[in-house]
CSV table of C-alpha atoms in Angstrom, one decimal:
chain,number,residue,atom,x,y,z
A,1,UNK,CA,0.0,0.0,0.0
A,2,UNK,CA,3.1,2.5,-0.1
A,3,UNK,CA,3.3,4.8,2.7
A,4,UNK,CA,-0.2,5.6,2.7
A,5,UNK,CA,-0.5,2.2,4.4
A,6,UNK,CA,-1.8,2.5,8.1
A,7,UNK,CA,-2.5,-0.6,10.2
A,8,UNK,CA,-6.0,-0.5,11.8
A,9,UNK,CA,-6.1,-1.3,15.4
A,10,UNK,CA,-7.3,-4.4,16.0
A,11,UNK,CA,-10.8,-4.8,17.7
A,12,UNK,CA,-11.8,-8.5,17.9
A,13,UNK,CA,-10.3,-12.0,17.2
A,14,UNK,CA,-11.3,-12.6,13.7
A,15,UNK,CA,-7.9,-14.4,11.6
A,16,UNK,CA,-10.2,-13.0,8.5
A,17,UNK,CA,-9.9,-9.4,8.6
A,18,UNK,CA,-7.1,-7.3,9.3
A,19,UNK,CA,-9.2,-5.3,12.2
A,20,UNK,CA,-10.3,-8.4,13.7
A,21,UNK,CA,-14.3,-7.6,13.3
A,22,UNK,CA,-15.5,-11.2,12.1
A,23,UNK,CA,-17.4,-10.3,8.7
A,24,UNK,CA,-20.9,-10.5,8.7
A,25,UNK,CA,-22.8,-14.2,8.1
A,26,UNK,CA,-23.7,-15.1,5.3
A,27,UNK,CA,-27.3,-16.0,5.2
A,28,UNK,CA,-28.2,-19.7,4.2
A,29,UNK,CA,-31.7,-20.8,3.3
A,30,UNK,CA,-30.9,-24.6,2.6
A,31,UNK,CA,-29.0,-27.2,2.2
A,32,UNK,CA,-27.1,-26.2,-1.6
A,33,UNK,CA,-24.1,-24.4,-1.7
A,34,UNK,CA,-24.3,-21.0,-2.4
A,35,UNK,CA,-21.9,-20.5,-5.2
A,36,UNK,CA,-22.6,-23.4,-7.5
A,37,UNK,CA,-24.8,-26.1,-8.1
A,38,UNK,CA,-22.7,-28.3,-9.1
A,39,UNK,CA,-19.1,-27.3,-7.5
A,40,UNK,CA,-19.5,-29.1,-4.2
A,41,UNK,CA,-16.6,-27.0,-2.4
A,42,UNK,CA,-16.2,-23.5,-2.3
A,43,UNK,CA,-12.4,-21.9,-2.0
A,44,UNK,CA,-14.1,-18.6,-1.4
A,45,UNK,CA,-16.3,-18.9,1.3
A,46,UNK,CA,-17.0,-15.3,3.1
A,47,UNK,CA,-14.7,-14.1,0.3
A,48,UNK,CA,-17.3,-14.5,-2.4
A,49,UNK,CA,-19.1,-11.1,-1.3
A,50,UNK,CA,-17.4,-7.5,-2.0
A,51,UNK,CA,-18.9,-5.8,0.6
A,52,UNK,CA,-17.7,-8.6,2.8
A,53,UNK,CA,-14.0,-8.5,0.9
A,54,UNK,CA,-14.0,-4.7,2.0
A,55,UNK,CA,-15.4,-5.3,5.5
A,56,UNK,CA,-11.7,-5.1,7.4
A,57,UNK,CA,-10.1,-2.2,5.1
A,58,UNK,CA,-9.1,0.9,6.3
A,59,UNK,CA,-10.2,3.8,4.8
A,60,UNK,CA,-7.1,4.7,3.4
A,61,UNK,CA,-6.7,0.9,2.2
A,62,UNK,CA,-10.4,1.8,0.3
A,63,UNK,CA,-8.6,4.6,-1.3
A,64,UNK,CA,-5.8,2.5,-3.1
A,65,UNK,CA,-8.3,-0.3,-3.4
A,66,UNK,CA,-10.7,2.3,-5.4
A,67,UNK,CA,-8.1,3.3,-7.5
A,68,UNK,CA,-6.7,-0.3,-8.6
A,69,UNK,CA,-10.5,-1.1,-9.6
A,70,UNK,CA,-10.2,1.8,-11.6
A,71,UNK,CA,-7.1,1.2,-13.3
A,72,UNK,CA,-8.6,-1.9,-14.4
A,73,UNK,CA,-11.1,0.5,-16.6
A,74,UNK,CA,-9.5,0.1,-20.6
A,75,UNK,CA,-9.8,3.6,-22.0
A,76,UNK,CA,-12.3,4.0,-24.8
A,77,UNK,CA,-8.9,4.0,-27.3
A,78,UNK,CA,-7.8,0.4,-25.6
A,79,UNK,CA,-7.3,-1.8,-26.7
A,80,UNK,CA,-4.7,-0.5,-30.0
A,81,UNK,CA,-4.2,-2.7,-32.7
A,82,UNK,CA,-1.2,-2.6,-34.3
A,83,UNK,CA,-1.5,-4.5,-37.5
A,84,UNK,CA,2.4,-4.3,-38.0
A,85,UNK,CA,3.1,-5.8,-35.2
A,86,UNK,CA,1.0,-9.1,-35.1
A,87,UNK,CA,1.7,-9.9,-38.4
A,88,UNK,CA,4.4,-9.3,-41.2
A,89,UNK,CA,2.8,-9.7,-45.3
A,90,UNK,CA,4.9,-9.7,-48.5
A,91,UNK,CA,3.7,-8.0,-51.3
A,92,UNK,CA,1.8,-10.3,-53.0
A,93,UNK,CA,-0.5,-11.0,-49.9
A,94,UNK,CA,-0.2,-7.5,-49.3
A,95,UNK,CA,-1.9,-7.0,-53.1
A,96,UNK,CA,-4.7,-9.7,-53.0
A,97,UNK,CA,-5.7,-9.0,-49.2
A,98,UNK,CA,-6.1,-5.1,-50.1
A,99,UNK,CA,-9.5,-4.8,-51.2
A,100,UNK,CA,-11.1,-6.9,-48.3
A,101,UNK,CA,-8.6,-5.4,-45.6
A,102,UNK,CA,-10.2,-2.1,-47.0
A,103,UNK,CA,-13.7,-3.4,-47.3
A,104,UNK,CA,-13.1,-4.5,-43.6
A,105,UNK,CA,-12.0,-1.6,-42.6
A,106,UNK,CA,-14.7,0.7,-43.7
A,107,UNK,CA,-18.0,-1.2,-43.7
A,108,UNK,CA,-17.5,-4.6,-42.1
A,109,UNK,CA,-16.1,-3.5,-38.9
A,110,UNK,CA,-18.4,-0.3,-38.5
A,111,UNK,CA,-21.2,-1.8,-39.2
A,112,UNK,CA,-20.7,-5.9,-37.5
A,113,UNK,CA,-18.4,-5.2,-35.0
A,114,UNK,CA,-14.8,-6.7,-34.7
A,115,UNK,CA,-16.0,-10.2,-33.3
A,116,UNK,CA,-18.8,-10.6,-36.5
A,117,UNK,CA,-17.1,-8.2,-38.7
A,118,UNK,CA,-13.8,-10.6,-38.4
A,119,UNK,CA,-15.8,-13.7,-38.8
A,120,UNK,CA,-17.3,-11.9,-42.2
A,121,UNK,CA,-13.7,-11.1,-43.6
A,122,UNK,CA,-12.5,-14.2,-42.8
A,123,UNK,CA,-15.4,-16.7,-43.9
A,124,UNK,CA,-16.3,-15.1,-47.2
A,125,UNK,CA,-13.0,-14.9,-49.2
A,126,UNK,CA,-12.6,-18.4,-48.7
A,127,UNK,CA,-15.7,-19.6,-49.4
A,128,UNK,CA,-15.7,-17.5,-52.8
A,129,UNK,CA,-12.0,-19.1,-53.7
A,130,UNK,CA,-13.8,-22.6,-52.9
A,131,UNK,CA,-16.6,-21.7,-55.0
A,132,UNK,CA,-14.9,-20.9,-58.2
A,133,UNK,CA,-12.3,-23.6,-57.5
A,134,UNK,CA,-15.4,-25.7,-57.2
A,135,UNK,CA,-17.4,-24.3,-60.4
A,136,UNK,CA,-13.7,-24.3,-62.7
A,137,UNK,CA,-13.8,-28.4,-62.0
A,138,UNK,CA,-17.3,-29.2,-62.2
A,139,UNK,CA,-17.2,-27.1,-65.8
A,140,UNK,CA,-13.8,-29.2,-67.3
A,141,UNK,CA,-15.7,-32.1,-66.3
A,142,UNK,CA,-18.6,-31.5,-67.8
A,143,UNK,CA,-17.9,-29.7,-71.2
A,144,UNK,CA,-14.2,-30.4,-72.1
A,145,UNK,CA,-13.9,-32.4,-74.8
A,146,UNK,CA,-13.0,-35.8,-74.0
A,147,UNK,CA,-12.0,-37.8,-77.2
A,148,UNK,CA,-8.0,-39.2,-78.7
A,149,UNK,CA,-7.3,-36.0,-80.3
A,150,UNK,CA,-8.1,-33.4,-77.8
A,151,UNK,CA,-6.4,-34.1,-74.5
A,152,UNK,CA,-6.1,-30.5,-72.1
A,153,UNK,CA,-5.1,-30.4,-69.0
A,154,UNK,CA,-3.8,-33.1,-66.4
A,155,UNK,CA,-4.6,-35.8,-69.2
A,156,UNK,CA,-2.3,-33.9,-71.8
A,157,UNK,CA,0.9,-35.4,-70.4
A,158,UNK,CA,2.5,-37.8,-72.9
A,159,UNK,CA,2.7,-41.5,-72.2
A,160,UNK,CA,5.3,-43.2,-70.8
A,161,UNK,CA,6.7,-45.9,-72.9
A,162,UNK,CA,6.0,-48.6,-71.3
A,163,UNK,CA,8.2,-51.9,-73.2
A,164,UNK,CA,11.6,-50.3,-72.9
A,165,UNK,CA,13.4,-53.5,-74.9
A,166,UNK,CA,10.8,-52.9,-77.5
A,167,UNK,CA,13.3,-52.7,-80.9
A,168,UNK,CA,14.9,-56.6,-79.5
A,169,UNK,CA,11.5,-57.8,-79.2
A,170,UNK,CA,10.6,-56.5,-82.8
A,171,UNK,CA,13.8,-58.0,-84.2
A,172,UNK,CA,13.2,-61.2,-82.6
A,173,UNK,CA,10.0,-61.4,-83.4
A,174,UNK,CA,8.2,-59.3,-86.3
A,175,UNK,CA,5.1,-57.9,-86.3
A,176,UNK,CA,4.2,-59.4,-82.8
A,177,UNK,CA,4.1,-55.7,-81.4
A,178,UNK,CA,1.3,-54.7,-83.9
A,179,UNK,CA,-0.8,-57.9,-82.7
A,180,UNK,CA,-0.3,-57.8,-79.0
A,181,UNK,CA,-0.4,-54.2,-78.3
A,182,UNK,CA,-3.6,-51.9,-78.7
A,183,UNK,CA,-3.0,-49.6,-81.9
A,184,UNK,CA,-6.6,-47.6,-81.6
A,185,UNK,CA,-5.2,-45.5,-84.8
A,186,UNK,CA,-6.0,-48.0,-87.6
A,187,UNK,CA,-9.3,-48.2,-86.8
A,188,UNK,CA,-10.2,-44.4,-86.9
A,189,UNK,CA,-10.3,-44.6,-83.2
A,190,UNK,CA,-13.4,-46.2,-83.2
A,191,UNK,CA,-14.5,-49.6,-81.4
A,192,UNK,CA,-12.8,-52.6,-83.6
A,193,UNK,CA,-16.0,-53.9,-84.2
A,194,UNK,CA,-17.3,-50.7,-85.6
A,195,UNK,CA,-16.2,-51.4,-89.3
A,196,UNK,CA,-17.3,-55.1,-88.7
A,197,UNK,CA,-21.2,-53.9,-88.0
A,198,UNK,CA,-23.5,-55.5,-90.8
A,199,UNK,CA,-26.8,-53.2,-89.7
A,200,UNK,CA,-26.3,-50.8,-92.3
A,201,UNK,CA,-25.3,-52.5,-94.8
A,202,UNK,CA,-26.5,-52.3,-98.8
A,203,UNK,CA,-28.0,-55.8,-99.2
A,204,UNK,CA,-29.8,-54.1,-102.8
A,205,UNK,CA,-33.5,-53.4,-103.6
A,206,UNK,CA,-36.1,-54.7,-101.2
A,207,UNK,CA,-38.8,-57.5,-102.2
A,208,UNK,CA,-41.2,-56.4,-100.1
A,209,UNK,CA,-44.4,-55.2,-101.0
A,210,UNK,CA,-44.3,-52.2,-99.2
């Protein structure tokens, strides 16, 4: 308490207070603790009541206790948040974060709130990025062409090779890589039995009557 600090002359027997006046009883109407339900002991006991708390201060231990309850009392400018500080961008982050840091700034956190307005910037930039990351997918799949002549994208990488020894095989034994391997080139690319279908075929002038 500094040298404002005067002792106050004890008047009773109480190991609670620093004057010795026992603090005042705590009324109890049943059987249930009086803090909490469910906490079955109590570390605070007489403790748990401020005017009790204050009961064995001196008045000028009132005085220093009135002004540490209102140091506790943020200023309407507290807290500051430094942005520098907490975290450090490079440029590129610093380019693509602009416009929502702004848009934070100026309408989200005026109008939400930091807690809500926080929750806002964060949420929505990622589900947007999701969305088109989502939408860029679901359209490749769906309208890219898929056929043997116009491969884009992941399935544009060229085939491995996949018989390394093929030129001894060949040697060895001709023409046994045109029968064993798949060639889909000398049938068009269609099915091999597509040339081999006898549906349309011109079997000459009908003899039906009709």
């Amino acid at each position: 308490m500094g040298n404002q600090y005067v002792k106050p002359q004890r008047t009773g027997n109480s190991p609670y207070t620093r004057s010795g006046v026992p603090p005042p009883a705590l009324v109890k109407t049943g059987d249930k603790p009086l803090h909490r339900v469910n906490d079955r002991m109590s570390l605070e006991l007489h403790m748990a009541d401020e005017r009790v708390r204050a009961s064995g201060l001196s008045p000028a231990e009132r005085e220093w206790r009135k002004k540490w309850v209102h140091d506790q009392h943020l200023h309407a400018d507290e807290p500051v948040v430094v942005d520098a500080v907490h975290r450090q961008l490079n440029p590129i982050r610093t380019a693509y974060r602009l416009p929502w840091d702004k848009f934070y700034l100026h309408y989200l956190k005026p109008t939400f709130g930091v807690y809500y307005g926080t929750a806002v910037r964060v949420t929505v930039p990622k589900l947007l990025m999701a969305f088109v990351v989502v939408q860029t997918a679901y359209y490749y799949w769906k309208y890219e062409v898929k056929d043997w002549t116009h491969l884009r994208g992941l399935e544009s990488m060229p085939q491995k090779e996949v018989i390394v020894n093929a030129p001894a095989i060949e040697s060895k034994f001709p023409g046994l890589m045109d029968k064993g391997l798949a060639n889909p080139s000398k049938d068009d690319y269609y099915t091999p039995t597509f040339n081999k279908r006898t549906a349309y075929l011109d079997v000459g002038e009908t003899k039906r009557p009709w």
